[in-house]
Short mmCIF file of C-alpha atoms and ligand atoms in Angstrom, two decimals:
data_model
loop_
_atom_site.label_atom_id
_atom_site.label_comp_id
_atom_site.label_asym_id
_atom_site.label_seq_id
_atom_site.Cartn_x
_atom_site.Cartn_y
_atom_site.Cartn_z
CA MET A 1 105.83 119.91 111.32
CA ALA A 2 106.03 117.51 113.93
CA GLU A 3 109.40 117.38 116.06
CA LEU A 4 111.15 114.18 116.68
CA ASN A 5 110.67 112.83 120.17
CA GLU A 6 111.45 109.52 122.05
CA THR A 7 108.50 107.80 120.32
CA HIS A 8 111.01 107.95 117.16
CA ASP A 9 113.95 106.39 118.58
CA PRO A 10 114.99 103.72 116.52
CA ALA A 11 116.11 101.73 119.88
CA LEU A 12 112.44 101.05 121.00
CA SER A 13 111.05 97.52 120.49
CA SER A 14 107.75 96.27 121.68
CA TRP A 15 106.65 93.53 124.34
CA VAL A 16 104.53 92.65 120.99
CA ASP A 17 107.19 90.42 119.46
CA SER A 18 105.89 90.43 115.88
CA ALA A 19 106.10 94.22 115.94
CA ASN A 20 110.02 93.80 115.93
CA GLY A 21 113.05 92.87 114.08
CA GLY A 22 111.90 95.07 111.23
CA ALA A 23 109.65 93.03 109.01
CA SER A 24 106.64 94.61 110.02
CA ASP A 25 104.95 97.63 108.87
CA PHE A 26 103.61 98.09 112.38
CA PRO A 27 106.66 98.58 114.61
CA VAL A 28 106.20 100.47 117.95
CA GLN A 29 107.28 103.67 116.00
CA ASN A 30 104.46 104.08 113.58
CA LEU A 31 101.05 103.44 115.50
CA PRO A 32 98.72 104.02 113.12
CA PHE A 33 95.12 104.29 113.87
CA GLY A 34 91.79 102.57 112.01
CA VAL A 35 88.57 101.50 112.60
CA PHE A 36 88.15 97.85 113.36
CA ARG A 37 85.91 94.89 114.86
CA ARG A 38 86.22 91.26 114.93
CA LEU A 39 85.66 89.71 111.22
CA GLY A 40 82.00 88.34 111.38
CA SER A 41 80.88 90.08 114.47
CA GLN A 42 78.39 92.03 114.82
CA GLU A 43 80.70 94.10 117.46
CA ALA A 44 80.71 98.16 117.20
CA TRP A 45 83.50 99.75 115.19
CA ARG A 46 85.78 101.00 117.16
CA GLY A 47 89.16 102.86 117.12
CA GLY A 48 92.62 100.69 117.32
CA VAL A 49 96.44 101.31 116.39
CA ALA A 50 98.22 98.38 114.82
CA ILE A 51 101.24 97.20 116.41
CA GLY A 52 102.97 94.22 114.54
CA ASP A 53 100.34 91.48 113.35
CA GLN A 54 97.85 92.67 116.57
CA ILE A 55 95.43 95.55 116.99
CA LEU A 56 95.26 97.81 120.42
CA ASP A 57 91.60 98.24 120.90
CA LEU A 58 91.76 101.51 122.26
CA GLY A 59 88.33 101.26 123.90
CA ALA A 60 89.57 98.19 125.93
CA ALA A 61 92.65 100.00 126.64
CA HIS A 62 90.90 103.22 127.59
CA ALA A 63 88.40 101.02 129.96
CA ALA A 64 91.94 99.24 131.64
CA GLY A 65 92.74 102.81 132.57
CA VAL A 66 95.97 102.55 131.15
CA PHE A 67 95.91 106.15 129.81
CA SER A 68 95.49 109.33 132.08
CA ALA A 69 94.59 112.85 131.70
CA GLU A 70 94.89 114.03 128.09
CA SER A 71 95.62 110.64 126.39
CA ALA A 72 92.78 109.55 128.52
CA ARG A 73 90.60 112.23 126.83
CA ALA A 74 92.37 111.09 123.31
CA ALA A 75 91.60 107.60 123.83
CA ALA A 76 88.03 108.07 124.69
CA ALA A 77 87.55 109.98 121.41
CA CYS A 78 88.81 106.87 119.66
CA THR A 79 86.08 104.57 120.90
CA GLN A 80 83.68 106.09 118.29
CA THR A 81 82.54 104.33 115.24
CA SER A 82 85.02 106.84 113.02
CA LEU A 83 87.81 108.91 114.06
CA ASN A 84 86.43 112.22 113.42
CA ALA A 85 85.81 113.31 116.80
CA TYR A 86 89.66 112.25 117.41
CA MET A 87 90.84 113.85 114.43
CA ALA A 88 89.20 117.15 115.16
CA MET A 89 91.07 117.60 118.62
CA GLY A 90 94.21 118.41 117.06
CA PRO A 91 98.40 118.01 117.43
CA ALA A 92 98.55 118.21 121.05
CA ALA A 93 96.20 115.71 121.84
CA TRP A 94 97.53 113.23 119.01
CA SER A 95 100.76 113.47 120.39
CA ALA A 96 99.94 113.17 123.92
CA LEU A 97 97.96 109.68 122.91
CA ARG A 98 101.03 108.69 120.69
CA LEU A 99 103.63 108.99 123.54
CA ALA A 100 101.07 107.04 126.17
CA LEU A 101 100.83 104.62 123.43
CA SER A 102 104.65 104.15 122.61
CA ARG A 103 105.58 103.95 126.64
CA ALA A 104 102.83 101.61 127.15
CA LEU A 105 103.11 99.20 124.31
CA ARG A 106 107.18 99.27 124.39
CA LYS A 107 108.73 96.29 126.16
CA GLY A 108 109.77 96.61 130.00
CA SER A 109 106.17 98.58 129.78
CA ALA A 110 104.33 98.40 133.26
CA GLN A 111 101.22 97.93 131.19
CA THR A 112 101.95 94.68 129.27
CA GLU A 113 99.84 92.21 131.65
CA ARG A 114 96.45 95.06 131.22
CA LEU A 115 97.15 95.52 127.91
CA ARG A 116 97.38 91.62 126.35
CA GLY A 117 93.77 91.50 127.05
CA CYS A 118 92.76 94.28 124.66
CA LEU A 119 94.82 92.68 121.47
CA VAL A 120 92.86 91.68 118.56
CA ALA A 121 94.71 89.68 115.34
CA GLN A 122 94.76 91.48 112.61
CA ALA A 123 94.12 88.22 110.74
CA GLN A 124 90.92 87.90 112.98
CA ALA A 125 89.67 91.88 112.27
CA GLU A 126 87.72 93.42 109.60
CA TYR A 127 88.07 97.32 108.68
CA ALA A 128 85.64 100.16 108.08
CA VAL A 129 86.76 103.35 106.45
CA PRO A 130 88.52 104.79 109.36
CA ALA A 131 86.76 108.48 109.05
CA ARG A 132 82.87 109.62 108.13
CA ILE A 133 84.60 111.75 105.02
CA GLY A 134 82.32 114.26 104.38
CA ASP A 135 83.98 115.92 101.41
CA TYR A 136 86.78 114.21 99.02
CA THR A 137 89.21 116.60 96.44
CA ASP A 138 91.14 114.79 94.10
CA PHE A 139 94.75 116.66 93.20
CA TYR A 140 96.92 115.91 90.25
CA THR A 141 100.23 116.45 92.12
CA SER A 142 102.68 114.51 89.96
CA ILE A 143 104.07 116.44 87.08
CA HIS A 144 105.24 113.21 85.95
CA HIS A 145 101.83 111.74 85.51
CA ALA A 146 100.91 115.17 84.05
CA THR A 147 103.03 115.34 81.74
CA SER A 148 102.75 111.84 80.29
CA VAL A 149 99.10 111.72 80.30
CA GLY A 150 99.00 114.91 78.55
CA ARG A 151 101.43 113.86 76.27
CA LEU A 152 99.10 110.61 75.30
CA TYR A 153 95.93 112.64 74.77
CA ARG A 154 97.65 116.17 73.35
CA PRO A 155 101.52 115.78 72.25
CA ASP A 156 101.99 119.10 70.98
CA HIS A 157 101.37 120.75 74.54
CA PRO A 158 101.42 118.04 77.18
CA LEU A 159 101.72 120.21 80.28
CA LEU A 160 99.05 122.92 80.39
CA PRO A 161 100.32 126.16 81.27
CA ASN A 162 98.33 126.45 84.69
CA TYR A 163 99.88 123.10 86.34
CA LYS A 164 102.99 124.83 87.45
CA TRP A 165 101.20 127.45 89.25
CA VAL A 166 97.73 126.14 90.61
CA PRO A 167 97.72 122.60 92.40
CA ILE A 168 95.01 121.07 89.97
CA GLY A 169 92.42 119.49 91.54
CA TYR A 170 88.51 118.67 91.49
CA HIS A 171 85.72 118.13 93.73
CA GLY A 172 85.28 113.64 93.92
CA ARG A 173 82.88 112.04 95.47
CA ALA A 174 82.89 110.23 98.96
CA SER A 175 80.19 107.52 99.06
CA SER A 176 81.99 105.64 96.95
CA ILE A 177 85.17 105.25 98.67
CA GLY A 178 85.77 101.65 100.62
CA VAL A 179 88.45 100.10 102.62
CA SER A 180 90.85 97.78 101.42
CA GLY A 181 89.92 94.24 100.88
CA LEU A 182 86.65 94.95 98.71
CA GLY A 183 86.07 93.85 95.05
CA TYR A 184 84.04 96.06 92.80
CA ALA A 185 82.05 95.04 89.72
CA ARG A 186 83.43 96.60 86.17
CA PRO A 187 81.20 99.67 85.58
CA ARG A 188 79.25 100.48 82.82
CA GLY A 189 79.49 103.93 81.09
CA GLN A 190 79.20 105.95 77.91
CA ILE A 191 82.38 104.78 75.27
CA LEU A 192 82.84 106.21 72.33
CA ARG A 193 84.96 103.63 70.10
CA ALA A 194 87.69 104.71 67.26
CA GLY A 195 86.03 105.60 64.38
CA ALA A 196 82.44 105.59 65.64
CA THR A 197 80.32 108.36 65.50
CA ALA A 198 78.16 108.04 68.49
CA PRO A 199 79.10 106.12 72.05
CA GLU A 200 77.93 102.96 73.26
CA LEU A 201 76.68 101.79 77.20
CA ALA A 202 78.96 99.18 77.83
CA PRO A 203 81.11 97.77 80.36
CA SER A 204 84.29 99.65 80.69
CA GLU A 205 87.10 98.13 78.22
CA ARG A 206 89.85 100.01 80.08
CA MET A 207 89.80 100.02 83.64
CA ASP A 208 92.73 101.11 85.53
CA TYR A 209 93.97 101.93 88.87
CA GLU A 210 95.45 105.22 90.28
CA LEU A 211 98.79 104.96 93.02
CA GLU A 212 98.00 107.57 95.24
CA ILE A 213 98.10 109.01 98.82
CA ALA A 214 95.29 110.21 101.04
CA VAL A 215 95.40 113.24 103.31
CA PHE A 216 93.19 113.27 106.01
CA ILE A 217 91.87 116.69 107.45
CA GLY A 218 92.49 116.70 111.18
CA ARG A 219 90.99 120.01 112.56
CA GLY A 220 89.20 121.83 109.62
CA ASN A 221 89.05 125.82 109.38
CA GLU A 222 86.02 128.15 109.25
CA LEU A 223 84.35 128.93 106.22
CA GLY A 224 86.26 132.06 105.05
CA ARG A 225 89.57 131.45 107.18
CA PRO A 226 92.21 130.22 104.85
CA ILE A 227 95.16 127.73 106.26
CA PRO A 228 98.55 129.59 106.10
CA VAL A 229 100.96 127.31 104.71
CA ALA A 230 103.11 127.32 107.25
CA GLN A 231 100.61 126.11 109.76
CA ALA A 232 98.92 123.72 107.19
CA GLU A 233 100.56 120.63 108.42
CA SER A 234 98.89 121.24 111.99
CA HIS A 235 95.41 120.41 110.17
CA VAL A 236 96.60 116.90 108.91
CA PHE A 237 95.84 114.09 110.63
CA GLY A 238 97.93 111.53 108.45
CA LEU A 239 98.41 109.81 105.30
CA ALA A 240 96.95 106.78 103.87
CA LEU A 241 97.20 104.60 100.26
CA PHE A 242 95.01 105.38 98.21
CA ASN A 243 93.75 103.05 94.72
CA ASP A 244 91.52 105.93 92.65
CA TRP A 245 89.79 103.47 90.04
CA SER A 246 89.95 104.81 87.03
CA ALA A 247 87.66 103.90 83.75
CA ARG A 248 89.79 105.49 81.20
CA ASP A 249 87.63 105.00 77.94
CA PHE A 250 84.75 106.71 80.00
CA GLN A 251 87.18 109.36 80.92
CA SER A 252 88.44 110.58 77.42
CA TRP A 253 85.06 110.78 76.30
CA GLU A 254 83.68 112.55 79.42
CA TYR A 255 86.48 115.03 80.84
CA GLN A 256 86.31 117.98 78.51
CA PRO A 257 85.11 121.07 79.44
CA LEU A 258 84.42 119.88 83.22
CA GLY A 259 86.76 117.05 84.34
CA PRO A 260 86.67 113.59 85.65
CA PHE A 261 82.83 112.26 86.62
CA LEU A 262 81.69 108.86 86.23
CA SER A 263 85.23 107.43 85.36
CA LYS A 264 86.22 107.97 88.91
CA ASN A 265 83.05 108.13 91.31
CA PHE A 266 82.32 104.30 91.23
CA ALA A 267 84.70 103.34 93.70
CA SER A 268 88.18 104.05 95.29
CA THR A 269 89.63 102.11 97.89
CA LEU A 270 91.71 103.12 100.78
CA SER A 271 94.39 101.03 103.13
CA PRO A 272 93.21 100.56 106.54
CA TRP A 273 95.69 102.04 108.49
CA ILE A 274 96.45 105.86 108.39
CA VAL A 275 99.90 106.88 109.30
CA THR A 276 100.31 109.79 111.30
CA MET A 277 102.33 112.98 110.57
CA GLU A 278 104.49 112.86 113.87
CA ALA A 279 104.82 109.16 112.46
CA LEU A 280 106.45 110.59 109.23
CA ALA A 281 108.80 112.93 111.13
CA PRO A 282 111.69 111.22 110.29
CA TYR A 283 111.46 110.84 106.83
CA ARG A 284 110.83 114.46 105.61
CA LYS A 285 112.98 115.93 102.94
CA ALA A 286 113.92 119.17 101.61
CA TRP A 287 111.40 120.38 98.83
CA THR A 288 112.66 121.80 96.02
CA ARG A 289 111.15 123.80 92.81
CA PRO A 290 113.33 123.44 89.59
CA PRO A 291 115.33 127.36 89.30
CA GLU A 292 113.70 127.17 85.86
CA ASP A 293 110.56 126.59 86.74
CA PRO A 294 108.28 129.17 88.06
CA GLN A 295 108.27 129.74 91.96
CA PRO A 296 105.35 129.41 94.20
CA LEU A 297 103.36 132.38 94.87
CA PRO A 298 103.83 132.91 98.14
CA TYR A 299 100.82 131.90 99.83
CA LEU A 300 102.08 128.29 98.71
CA ASP A 301 105.87 128.97 99.64
CA ALA A 302 107.54 129.06 103.17
CA PRO A 303 110.98 128.50 104.88
CA GLY A 304 110.06 125.28 106.46
CA LEU A 305 108.47 124.07 103.47
CA ARG A 306 111.80 124.54 101.20
CA GLU A 307 113.58 122.35 104.22
CA THR A 308 111.37 119.61 105.11
CA GLY A 309 107.97 119.81 103.06
CA ALA A 310 108.57 117.00 101.24
CA ILE A 311 107.87 113.07 102.60
CA ASP A 312 110.40 110.24 101.30
CA ILE A 313 107.63 107.20 100.82
CA GLU A 314 108.44 104.31 98.74
CA LEU A 315 105.31 103.60 96.90
CA GLU A 316 104.90 99.96 95.15
CA VAL A 317 102.09 98.45 93.01
CA LEU A 318 101.88 95.07 92.50
CA LEU A 319 99.17 92.93 90.45
CA GLN A 320 98.16 89.34 91.21
CA THR A 321 95.81 88.15 88.30
CA ARG A 322 93.08 85.14 88.91
CA ARG A 323 95.43 82.58 87.06
CA MET A 324 98.48 83.81 89.51
CA ARG A 325 95.91 83.29 92.77
CA GLU A 326 94.82 80.17 91.29
CA ALA A 327 98.62 79.20 91.04
CA GLY A 328 99.55 80.45 94.58
CA LEU A 329 101.88 82.99 92.86
CA ALA A 330 102.52 86.19 94.95
CA PRO A 331 101.65 89.48 93.42
CA ALA A 332 103.89 91.11 91.17
CA ARG A 333 105.57 94.38 91.17
CA VAL A 334 105.08 96.60 88.15
CA SER A 335 105.83 100.06 89.49
CA LEU A 336 108.05 101.66 92.38
CA GLY A 337 108.10 105.16 93.03
CA ASN A 338 108.14 107.61 95.39
CA PHE A 339 105.89 110.55 97.24
CA ALA A 340 109.06 113.02 97.47
CA ASP A 341 108.40 113.21 93.64
CA SER A 342 105.68 114.87 93.97
CA TYR A 343 105.49 118.56 92.45
CA TRP A 344 103.05 119.85 95.20
CA THR A 345 103.06 119.44 98.74
CA VAL A 346 100.88 118.33 101.36
CA SER A 347 100.78 121.81 103.35
CA GLN A 348 100.39 123.47 99.72
CA LEU A 349 97.11 121.52 98.82
CA VAL A 350 95.85 122.51 102.32
CA ALA A 351 96.77 125.91 101.76
CA HIS A 352 95.50 125.93 98.04
CA HIS A 353 92.40 124.44 98.99
CA THR A 354 91.41 126.85 101.49
CA VAL A 355 93.15 130.60 100.20
CA ASN A 356 89.61 131.19 99.03
CA GLY A 357 87.89 130.66 102.36
CA CYS A 358 86.64 127.21 101.37
CA ASN A 359 86.00 125.42 104.36
CA LEU A 360 88.00 122.02 105.19
CA GLN A 361 85.95 119.59 107.97
CA SER A 362 87.44 116.46 110.01
CA GLY A 363 87.71 113.57 108.36
CA ASP A 364 87.76 115.02 104.75
CA LEU A 365 90.11 113.54 102.38
CA LEU A 366 92.38 114.71 99.64
CA GLY A 367 93.78 112.51 97.14
CA SER A 368 97.16 113.31 96.14
CA GLY A 369 96.33 112.52 92.19
CA THR A 370 98.23 109.85 90.64
CA GLN A 371 101.69 109.45 91.89
CA SER A 372 104.47 108.51 89.01
CA GLY A 373 108.48 109.26 89.08
CA PRO A 374 110.54 110.69 86.09
CA LEU A 375 111.32 107.02 85.18
CA PRO A 376 108.82 104.96 83.05
CA GLN A 377 108.96 101.89 85.86
CA GLN A 378 107.53 104.39 88.49
CA ALA A 379 104.43 104.99 86.32
CA GLY A 380 101.54 105.02 89.57
CA SER A 381 98.92 103.63 86.58
CA LEU A 382 98.45 101.29 83.72
CA LEU A 383 97.44 104.11 81.33
CA GLU A 384 101.22 105.55 81.51
CA LEU A 385 102.98 101.61 81.82
CA SER A 386 100.92 100.53 78.92
CA ARG A 387 101.02 104.17 77.01
CA ASN A 388 97.61 104.07 76.74
CA GLY A 389 97.48 100.45 76.03
CA GLN A 390 99.70 100.50 72.84
CA GLN A 391 102.38 98.55 74.82
CA ALA A 392 101.47 95.13 76.96
CA ILE A 393 103.30 94.70 80.05
CA SER A 394 104.33 91.31 80.86
CA LEU A 395 103.65 89.89 84.16
CA PRO A 396 105.89 86.72 85.82
CA ASP A 397 103.71 83.89 84.70
CA GLY A 398 103.82 85.00 81.24
CA GLN A 399 100.98 86.84 80.90
CA THR A 400 100.70 90.70 79.46
CA ARG A 401 98.01 93.34 80.66
CA ARG A 402 97.47 96.64 78.80
CA PHE A 403 94.55 97.38 81.23
CA LEU A 404 92.77 95.35 84.04
CA GLU A 405 91.16 92.22 83.57
CA ASP A 406 88.13 90.71 85.66
CA GLY A 407 89.74 88.76 88.38
CA ASP A 408 93.00 91.07 88.92
CA ALA A 409 93.70 92.27 92.34
CA VAL A 410 96.03 94.98 92.56
CA PHE A 411 98.03 95.50 95.77
CA MET A 412 99.56 99.20 96.88
CA ARG A 413 102.44 99.54 99.59
CA GLY A 414 104.08 102.22 100.75
CA TRP A 415 106.93 102.32 103.61
CA CYS A 416 109.46 104.54 104.59
CA SER A 417 112.93 103.71 105.89
CA ARG A 418 116.37 105.70 106.50
CA PRO A 419 119.47 105.49 108.35
CA GLY A 420 119.14 106.25 111.80
CA ALA A 421 114.86 105.48 112.26
CA ALA A 422 113.14 102.26 112.22
CA ARG A 423 111.23 101.54 109.09
CA ILE A 424 107.48 101.95 109.20
CA GLY A 425 104.83 100.98 106.44
CA PHE A 426 101.21 101.82 105.75
CA GLY A 427 100.05 97.86 105.41
CA ASP A 428 98.54 96.25 102.28
CA CYS A 429 95.74 98.51 99.94
CA VAL A 430 94.22 95.77 98.13
CA GLY A 431 90.93 96.06 95.63
CA THR A 432 89.68 93.32 93.09
CA LEU A 433 88.26 93.91 89.62
CA LEU A 434 84.97 91.92 89.54
CA PRO A 435 83.09 90.79 86.33
CA ALA A 436 80.37 93.73 85.15
CA ASP A 437 77.58 92.75 86.78
CA PRO A 438 74.71 91.53 84.35
CA SER A 439 73.04 94.11 82.73
MN1 MN B 1 92.58 110.05 90.93
#
C-alpha cells in the first residue's frame, strides 16, 4: 500500500484557484490521470492530469521543462495516445511524477508561469478511454448484491456455496468499453417472456446500470508467475468509476450455464479520470471478514490486508430522465453506498486472478461487480432497487422507474473524505440510454 507523504497534506492548495475550497473533485491532493484533447479538434490524444476545472497537459508541461530525471521519463510516457506505457513503469515512477506534479501545482510554485500555458479547461476537452484495455474481467465482490440478486432468482438458496471462498468473476469484453458522455442504443437480444414457450428477438425491456469500481492494472505479471496478495497493490495503477450496462431480460435467459454474455457486452462506461492508488492512501480502512464466515485461504490473506485492505469510497448513482433534463432539473440520487462494503478487496482480486499463473497486462481492467451495501437504498442497480421490476422507484418530478427508459441519463459519482485529509473525487461517469436503432 502507498505511504502517506507530503502530497497528501490537507493544508496544500494550488495556484489553480478552482482546485481549492473543497468543492472540486480534483484538489492538488488528487491528481488523477486521463487521456484528452481539445473538444472538436483533430489534435492527438494525450495524457493529462485533472486540477480543479482544468487539465494539465503533461506533454506540454514536459516540453516546458518542469520535470527532471525520473519524473521527466514518467511524464514523457504520458504523451502517448494511451497511458499503458506509463502504467507499466510501476510505483516508483508513478510516485516520482506525483510528487513533481504536487510541487509544481501547489501555491507558490516557481513553475507557475511556465505551467499556466499548459492548462486546458475541462469544459473545452473531450476524453478517450485512458488505456488500451487488452482484457477485461468482471467480478462479483458485493455479497449484498450477490445475495439480493440470488434471492430474486433462487429464493431458497440465494448465495451459492462457493461465494465466500472464491472471488467470482467472468471474462468480459473490452472492445465496447467507452468513456463518460456517450449514448448507447437500447440493444436487441433474445427475450423469453413470462408464460412463453419460445424466445423472441426484441429490444431489451429491462435495461439496467451496474455501479462498479474499475481497477486498472499497472505492471503486469509473467505467464506462470502469480502475484502474491501482499504485493498485489504494487501492480494496480488506480481506480475509476464504471457503469456496466446490463439487459436483465437477456441475462436471465442466457446466463446458465456459462454466465453473462450478450446481456453485458454491448456497452460499459468509464469515468475519464483514473484516481491513483497513492492518492487513495489516506482513505484506507481495515478489511474484516465476519467471524462466522469462512476465513480466506492463505493466498488471499495478509496482515496488511486486515489493517488497510478496504478503501472508503462513497458511491452515488443519480438518474436524469429526458423530461427532467428538458425541465432543467438536476439528476436525482437513487442510491448511495460505499466501496468499503465489498466482500473482497482489490488486492484479493489481483491475487486470485493470477494464482493459476494467468498473466495480467498493463491497462487490463478488473470490474468490481455491482457495489451494493447492506441497506436497500445502497443498492447499485435498478434490478435490486425495483426488486426485479416488482416495485417502481419514484423520482422527484413524480415519474417512476422499474428499469431505464429511452433518454434516461445515468450519473455515477464517487468521493473520499475523512477528518485530517482533503476530499477527493472521481469526476462524473455519465451515459445516456438511446432508443433502439430501427431494425
Ligand atoms: Mn458487472
